Amino acid sequence: MFTHVMIGSNDLERARNFYDATFAALGGKPGEMDARGRLIYVHEGGRLMITKPIDGKPATAANGGTIGIAAASPDLVLAWHAAGTAHGGTAIESPPRERPNGSFVAYLRDPDGNKLTARSQPMK
């Protein structure tokens, strides 16, 4: 359904530090900057793009918005959460845990305030 998710940042190097660490924890590669100055992450068919807003105004986080990132296991969710908090992210919601439906989830806000979640499929 989606071709990509694009979010804004007020500091692309700070965003790169955070997202490089969190995607590495999931087995992903560092982001690459394109010719238009956008930071791009490609992993398992998904694409996350981070940019300074084109209207020149400050980037702000969506109120009520959450970006969900797939993780292959609960251990990778925990590694993602640890990498994020060590690289400028803020732990939010409940601590990483198994949900009643069996998925394992963790929540962070990135350095610009965007709400993220990493989750594994329901454990069997």
Short mmCIF file of N, CA and C in Angstrom, two decimals, residues 4-124:
data_model
loop_
_atom_site.label_atom_id
_atom_site.label_comp_id
_atom_site.label_asym_id
_atom_site.label_seq_id
_atom_site.Cartn_x
_atom_site.Cartn_y
_atom_site.Cartn_z
N HIS A 4 6.49 4.73 0.87
CA HIS A 4 7.46 5.16 1.87
C HIS A 4 6.74 5.91 2.98
N VAL A 5 7.48 6.18 4.05
CA VAL A 5 7.03 7.07 5.11
C VAL A 5 8.07 8.18 5.19
N MET A 6 7.61 9.43 5.21
CA MET A 6 8.51 10.59 5.29
C MET A 6 8.20 11.34 6.57
N ILE A 7 9.24 11.64 7.34
CA ILE A 7 9.10 12.45 8.53
C ILE A 7 10.09 13.60 8.48
N GLY A 8 9.79 14.64 9.23
CA GLY A 8 10.66 15.80 9.27
C GLY A 8 11.62 15.77 10.44
N SER A 9 12.73 16.45 10.26
CA SER A 9 13.72 16.60 11.32
C SER A 9 14.28 18.01 11.26
N ASN A 10 14.61 18.54 12.43
CA ASN A 10 15.27 19.84 12.50
C ASN A 10 16.79 19.71 12.52
N ASP A 11 17.29 18.49 12.64
CA ASP A 11 18.73 18.23 12.72
C ASP A 11 19.00 16.86 12.10
N LEU A 12 19.34 16.84 10.83
CA LEU A 12 19.51 15.57 10.12
C LEU A 12 20.67 14.73 10.66
N GLU A 13 21.73 15.36 11.13
CA GLU A 13 22.83 14.57 11.69
C GLU A 13 22.42 13.89 13.00
N ARG A 14 21.66 14.59 13.83
CA ARG A 14 21.13 13.98 15.06
C ARG A 14 20.18 12.84 14.70
N ALA A 15 19.34 13.05 13.70
CA ALA A 15 18.43 12.00 13.25
C ALA A 15 19.22 10.81 12.70
N ARG A 16 20.27 11.07 11.93
CA ARG A 16 21.09 9.99 11.38
C ARG A 16 21.70 9.17 12.51
N ASN A 17 22.21 9.80 13.54
CA ASN A 17 22.81 9.10 14.68
C ASN A 17 21.78 8.16 15.32
N PHE A 18 20.58 8.65 15.54
CA PHE A 18 19.51 7.85 16.15
C PHE A 18 19.07 6.71 15.24
N TYR A 19 18.72 7.01 14.00
CA TYR A 19 18.18 5.99 13.11
C TYR A 19 19.23 4.99 12.64
N ASP A 20 20.48 5.42 12.43
CA ASP A 20 21.52 4.44 12.11
C ASP A 20 21.64 3.41 13.23
N ALA A 21 21.62 3.87 14.49
CA ALA A 21 21.75 2.96 15.63
C ALA A 21 20.55 2.04 15.76
N THR A 22 19.33 2.58 15.61
CA THR A 22 18.15 1.74 15.80
C THR A 22 17.98 0.74 14.66
N PHE A 23 18.27 1.14 13.44
CA PHE A 23 18.16 0.18 12.34
C PHE A 23 19.28 -0.85 12.37
N ALA A 24 20.47 -0.47 12.82
CA ALA A 24 21.54 -1.46 12.98
C ALA A 24 21.13 -2.52 14.00
N ALA A 25 20.44 -2.11 15.05
CA ALA A 25 19.98 -3.07 16.06
C ALA A 25 19.01 -4.09 15.48
N LEU A 26 18.33 -3.74 14.38
CA LEU A 26 17.39 -4.64 13.72
C LEU A 26 18.02 -5.37 12.53
N GLY A 27 19.31 -5.16 12.32
CA GLY A 27 19.99 -5.81 11.20
C GLY A 27 19.99 -4.99 9.92
N GLY A 28 19.57 -3.73 10.01
CA GLY A 28 19.52 -2.85 8.84
C GLY A 28 20.84 -2.13 8.60
N LYS A 29 20.87 -1.39 7.50
CA LYS A 29 22.06 -0.65 7.09
C LYS A 29 21.91 0.83 7.45
N PRO A 30 23.03 1.54 7.53
CA PRO A 30 22.96 2.98 7.78
C PRO A 30 22.18 3.69 6.68
N GLY A 31 21.64 4.84 7.01
CA GLY A 31 20.92 5.62 6.02
C GLY A 31 21.86 6.25 5.02
N GLU A 32 21.30 6.60 3.86
CA GLU A 32 22.06 7.29 2.83
C GLU A 32 21.38 8.60 2.52
N MET A 33 22.18 9.64 2.28
CA MET A 33 21.66 10.95 1.94
C MET A 33 21.51 11.03 0.42
N ASP A 34 20.32 11.42 -0.07
CA ASP A 34 20.15 11.53 -1.51
C ASP A 34 20.55 12.92 -1.97
N ALA A 35 20.46 13.15 -3.28
CA ALA A 35 20.88 14.42 -3.86
C ALA A 35 20.04 15.60 -3.38
N ARG A 36 18.82 15.32 -2.88
CA ARG A 36 17.95 16.39 -2.39
C ARG A 36 18.13 16.64 -0.90
N GLY A 37 19.09 15.96 -0.26
CA GLY A 37 19.35 16.17 1.15
C GLY A 37 18.43 15.42 2.08
N ARG A 38 17.82 14.34 1.60
CA ARG A 38 16.94 13.51 2.43
C ARG A 38 17.70 12.28 2.88
N LEU A 39 17.52 11.91 4.12
CA LEU A 39 18.12 10.72 4.69
C LEU A 39 17.18 9.55 4.41
N ILE A 40 17.70 8.48 3.80
CA ILE A 40 16.84 7.38 3.36
C ILE A 40 17.33 6.06 3.95
N TYR A 41 16.38 5.32 4.53
CA TYR A 41 16.62 3.98 5.07
C TYR A 41 15.76 3.00 4.31
N VAL A 42 16.37 1.93 3.82
CA VAL A 42 15.65 0.87 3.11
C VAL A 42 15.93 -0.42 3.85
N HIS A 43 14.85 -1.13 4.22
CA HIS A 43 15.02 -2.38 4.96
C HIS A 43 13.84 -3.29 4.70
N GLU A 44 14.10 -4.48 4.22
CA GLU A 44 13.09 -5.50 3.99
C GLU A 44 11.87 -4.96 3.24
N GLY A 45 12.12 -4.21 2.19
CA GLY A 45 11.05 -3.70 1.34
C GLY A 45 10.43 -2.39 1.80
N GLY A 46 10.74 -1.95 3.01
CA GLY A 46 10.22 -0.69 3.52
C GLY A 46 11.21 0.44 3.30
N ARG A 47 10.68 1.66 3.26
CA ARG A 47 11.54 2.84 3.06
C ARG A 47 11.08 3.93 4.03
N LEU A 48 12.03 4.42 4.84
CA LEU A 48 11.79 5.55 5.72
C LEU A 48 12.67 6.68 5.24
N MET A 49 12.06 7.85 5.05
CA MET A 49 12.80 9.01 4.59
C MET A 49 12.67 10.12 5.63
N ILE A 50 13.77 10.82 5.87
CA ILE A 50 13.80 11.89 6.86
C ILE A 50 14.35 13.14 6.17
N THR A 51 13.65 14.25 6.35
CA THR A 51 14.03 15.47 5.65
C THR A 51 13.74 16.70 6.49
N LYS A 52 14.41 17.77 6.17
CA LYS A 52 14.00 19.07 6.71
C LYS A 52 12.75 19.47 5.94
N PRO A 53 11.76 20.06 6.59
CA PRO A 53 10.54 20.44 5.88
C PRO A 53 10.83 21.36 4.70
N ILE A 54 10.18 21.08 3.58
CA ILE A 54 10.43 21.87 2.37
C ILE A 54 9.85 23.28 2.45
N ASP A 55 8.92 23.51 3.41
CA ASP A 55 8.36 24.85 3.54
C ASP A 55 9.22 25.78 4.39
N GLY A 56 10.35 25.24 4.90
CA GLY A 56 11.27 26.06 5.69
C GLY A 56 10.87 26.26 7.14
N LYS A 57 9.71 25.77 7.52
CA LYS A 57 9.26 25.88 8.92
C LYS A 57 9.83 24.72 9.72
N PRO A 58 9.82 24.83 11.06
CA PRO A 58 10.36 23.75 11.89
C PRO A 58 9.56 22.46 11.73
N ALA A 59 10.26 21.33 11.80
CA ALA A 59 9.61 20.02 11.80
C ALA A 59 8.93 19.82 13.15
N THR A 60 7.73 19.27 13.13
CA THR A 60 7.01 18.93 14.35
C THR A 60 6.52 17.50 14.25
N ALA A 61 6.36 16.85 15.40
CA ALA A 61 5.88 15.47 15.43
C ALA A 61 4.37 15.44 15.29
N ALA A 62 3.87 14.38 14.68
CA ALA A 62 2.42 14.21 14.54
C ALA A 62 1.80 13.88 15.89
N ASN A 63 0.72 14.55 16.23
CA ASN A 63 -0.01 14.24 17.46
C ASN A 63 -0.98 13.12 17.14
N GLY A 64 -0.76 11.95 17.73
CA GLY A 64 -1.60 10.79 17.46
C GLY A 64 -1.00 9.85 16.42
N GLY A 65 0.08 10.25 15.79
CA GLY A 65 0.72 9.41 14.78
C GLY A 65 1.77 8.51 15.40
N THR A 66 1.88 7.30 14.86
CA THR A 66 2.91 6.35 15.29
C THR A 66 3.43 5.63 14.06
N ILE A 67 4.74 5.46 13.96
CA ILE A 67 5.36 4.69 12.89
C ILE A 67 5.76 3.34 13.47
N GLY A 68 5.25 2.27 12.90
CA GLY A 68 5.55 0.92 13.37
C GLY A 68 6.65 0.28 12.54
N ILE A 69 7.61 -0.32 13.23
CA ILE A 69 8.75 -0.95 12.59
C ILE A 69 8.76 -2.43 12.97
N ALA A 70 8.84 -3.29 11.97
CA ALA A 70 8.83 -4.74 12.21
C ALA A 70 10.19 -5.20 12.72
N ALA A 71 10.14 -6.10 13.69
CA ALA A 71 11.35 -6.74 14.22
C ALA A 71 11.13 -8.24 14.18
N ALA A 72 12.20 -8.99 13.94
CA ALA A 72 12.09 -10.44 13.78
C ALA A 72 11.91 -11.20 15.08
N SER A 73 12.23 -10.55 16.22
CA SER A 73 12.14 -11.27 17.49
C SER A 73 12.04 -10.28 18.65
N PRO A 74 11.59 -10.76 19.81
CA PRO A 74 11.59 -9.89 21.00
C PRO A 74 12.99 -9.38 21.34
N ASP A 75 14.01 -10.18 21.14
CA ASP A 75 15.38 -9.73 21.43
C ASP A 75 15.76 -8.54 20.56
N LEU A 76 15.32 -8.54 19.30
CA LEU A 76 15.62 -7.41 18.43
C LEU A 76 14.82 -6.18 18.83
N VAL A 77 13.60 -6.37 19.31
CA VAL A 77 12.82 -5.23 19.83
C VAL A 77 13.58 -4.60 21.00
N LEU A 78 14.08 -5.42 21.90
CA LEU A 78 14.85 -4.91 23.04
C LEU A 78 16.13 -4.21 22.59
N ALA A 79 16.82 -4.76 21.60
CA ALA A 79 18.04 -4.14 21.08
C ALA A 79 17.73 -2.80 20.43
N TRP A 80 16.62 -2.73 19.68
CA TRP A 80 16.17 -1.48 19.05
C TRP A 80 15.90 -0.42 20.12
N HIS A 81 15.18 -0.81 21.16
CA HIS A 81 14.84 0.12 22.24
C HIS A 81 16.10 0.62 22.94
N ALA A 82 17.02 -0.27 23.24
CA ALA A 82 18.27 0.11 23.91
C ALA A 82 19.10 1.04 23.03
N ALA A 83 19.20 0.73 21.73
CA ALA A 83 19.96 1.59 20.81
C ALA A 83 19.32 2.97 20.72
N GLY A 84 18.01 3.00 20.68
CA GLY A 84 17.31 4.29 20.59
C GLY A 84 17.51 5.16 21.80
N THR A 85 17.39 4.59 23.00
CA THR A 85 17.57 5.40 24.20
C THR A 85 19.03 5.82 24.37
N ALA A 86 19.96 5.03 23.86
CA ALA A 86 21.38 5.39 23.94
C ALA A 86 21.78 6.44 22.92
N HIS A 87 20.93 6.69 21.92
CA HIS A 87 21.27 7.62 20.85
C HIS A 87 20.26 8.76 20.71
N GLY A 88 19.75 9.24 21.84
CA GLY A 88 18.93 10.45 21.84
C GLY A 88 17.44 10.24 21.84
N GLY A 89 16.98 8.99 21.81
CA GLY A 89 15.54 8.73 21.87
C GLY A 89 15.05 8.71 23.31
N THR A 90 13.74 8.79 23.47
CA THR A 90 13.12 8.79 24.79
C THR A 90 12.15 7.63 24.89
N ALA A 91 12.32 6.80 25.92
CA ALA A 91 11.37 5.70 26.15
C ALA A 91 10.02 6.28 26.55
N ILE A 92 8.96 5.78 25.95
CA ILE A 92 7.61 6.24 26.26
C ILE A 92 6.68 5.05 26.42
N GLU A 93 5.46 5.33 26.84
CA GLU A 93 4.44 4.31 27.06
C GLU A 93 4.94 3.34 28.13
N SER A 94 4.61 2.09 27.99
CA SER A 94 5.03 1.09 28.97
C SER A 94 6.43 0.59 28.60
N PRO A 95 7.13 -0.06 29.54
CA PRO A 95 8.41 -0.67 29.18
C PRO A 95 8.18 -1.73 28.10
N PRO A 96 9.23 -2.10 27.34
CA PRO A 96 9.06 -3.16 26.34
C PRO A 96 8.43 -4.40 26.99
N ARG A 97 7.43 -4.96 26.28
CA ARG A 97 6.73 -6.09 26.88
C ARG A 97 5.91 -6.85 25.84
N GLU A 98 5.47 -8.04 26.25
CA GLU A 98 4.57 -8.83 25.42
C GLU A 98 3.16 -8.31 25.59
N ARG A 99 2.45 -8.17 24.49
CA ARG A 99 1.06 -7.73 24.51
C ARG A 99 0.14 -8.94 24.64
N PRO A 100 -1.12 -8.73 25.05
CA PRO A 100 -2.06 -9.86 25.16
C PRO A 100 -2.20 -10.67 23.87
N ASN A 101 -1.98 -10.03 22.70
CA ASN A 101 -2.08 -10.76 21.44
C ASN A 101 -0.82 -11.56 21.11
N GLY A 102 0.19 -11.50 21.99
CA GLY A 102 1.42 -12.26 21.80
C GLY A 102 2.54 -11.52 21.11
N SER A 103 2.29 -10.33 20.56
CA SER A 103 3.39 -9.58 19.96
C SER A 103 4.21 -8.92 21.07
N PHE A 104 5.47 -8.67 20.80
CA PHE A 104 6.36 -8.01 21.74
C PHE A 104 6.62 -6.62 21.21
N VAL A 105 6.38 -5.58 22.03
CA VAL A 105 6.45 -4.20 21.54
C VAL A 105 7.27 -3.31 22.47
N ALA A 106 7.80 -2.25 21.87
CA ALA A 106 8.49 -1.19 22.60
C ALA A 106 8.20 0.13 21.89
N TYR A 107 8.19 1.22 22.64
CA TYR A 107 7.90 2.54 22.09
C TYR A 107 9.01 3.51 22.43
N LEU A 108 9.30 4.41 21.47
CA LEU A 108 10.27 5.49 21.65
C LEU A 108 9.75 6.74 20.95
N ARG A 109 10.26 7.88 21.38
CA ARG A 109 10.18 9.10 20.58
C ARG A 109 11.59 9.36 20.08
N ASP A 110 11.71 9.69 18.80
CA ASP A 110 13.02 10.01 18.25
C ASP A 110 13.43 11.41 18.74
N PRO A 111 14.64 11.86 18.43
CA PRO A 111 15.08 13.18 18.93
C PRO A 111 14.21 14.35 18.49
N ASP A 112 13.43 14.19 17.43
CA ASP A 112 12.52 15.26 16.99
C ASP A 112 11.11 15.09 17.53
N GLY A 113 10.87 14.04 18.31
CA GLY A 113 9.57 13.83 18.93
C GLY A 113 8.63 12.90 18.18
N ASN A 114 9.07 12.32 17.06
CA ASN A 114 8.23 11.37 16.33
C ASN A 114 8.07 10.10 17.14
N LYS A 115 6.83 9.58 17.20
CA LYS A 115 6.53 8.38 17.97
C LYS A 115 6.75 7.14 17.11
N LEU A 116 7.55 6.22 17.65
CA LEU A 116 7.90 4.99 16.95
C LEU A 116 7.58 3.78 17.82
N THR A 117 7.29 2.67 17.17
CA THR A 117 7.17 1.41 17.88
C THR A 117 7.88 0.34 17.07
N ALA A 118 8.55 -0.56 17.76
CA ALA A 118 9.10 -1.77 17.13
C ALA A 118 8.32 -2.91 17.72
N ARG A 119 7.96 -3.88 16.87
CA ARG A 119 7.19 -5.02 17.37
C ARG A 119 7.53 -6.26 16.59
N SER A 120 7.52 -7.36 17.33
CA SER A 120 7.70 -8.67 16.71
C SER A 120 6.33 -9.30 16.54
N GLN A 121 6.26 -10.28 15.69
CA GLN A 121 5.01 -11.03 15.50
C GLN A 121 4.67 -11.76 16.78
N PRO A 122 3.42 -12.15 16.93
CA PRO A 122 3.05 -12.91 18.15
C PRO A 122 3.95 -14.11 18.37
N MET A 123 4.37 -14.25 19.62
CA MET A 123 5.23 -15.38 19.98
C MET A 123 4.38 -16.62 20.06
N LYS A 124 4.93 -17.71 19.65
CA LYS A 124 4.17 -18.97 19.62
C LYS A 124 4.43 -19.79 20.84
#
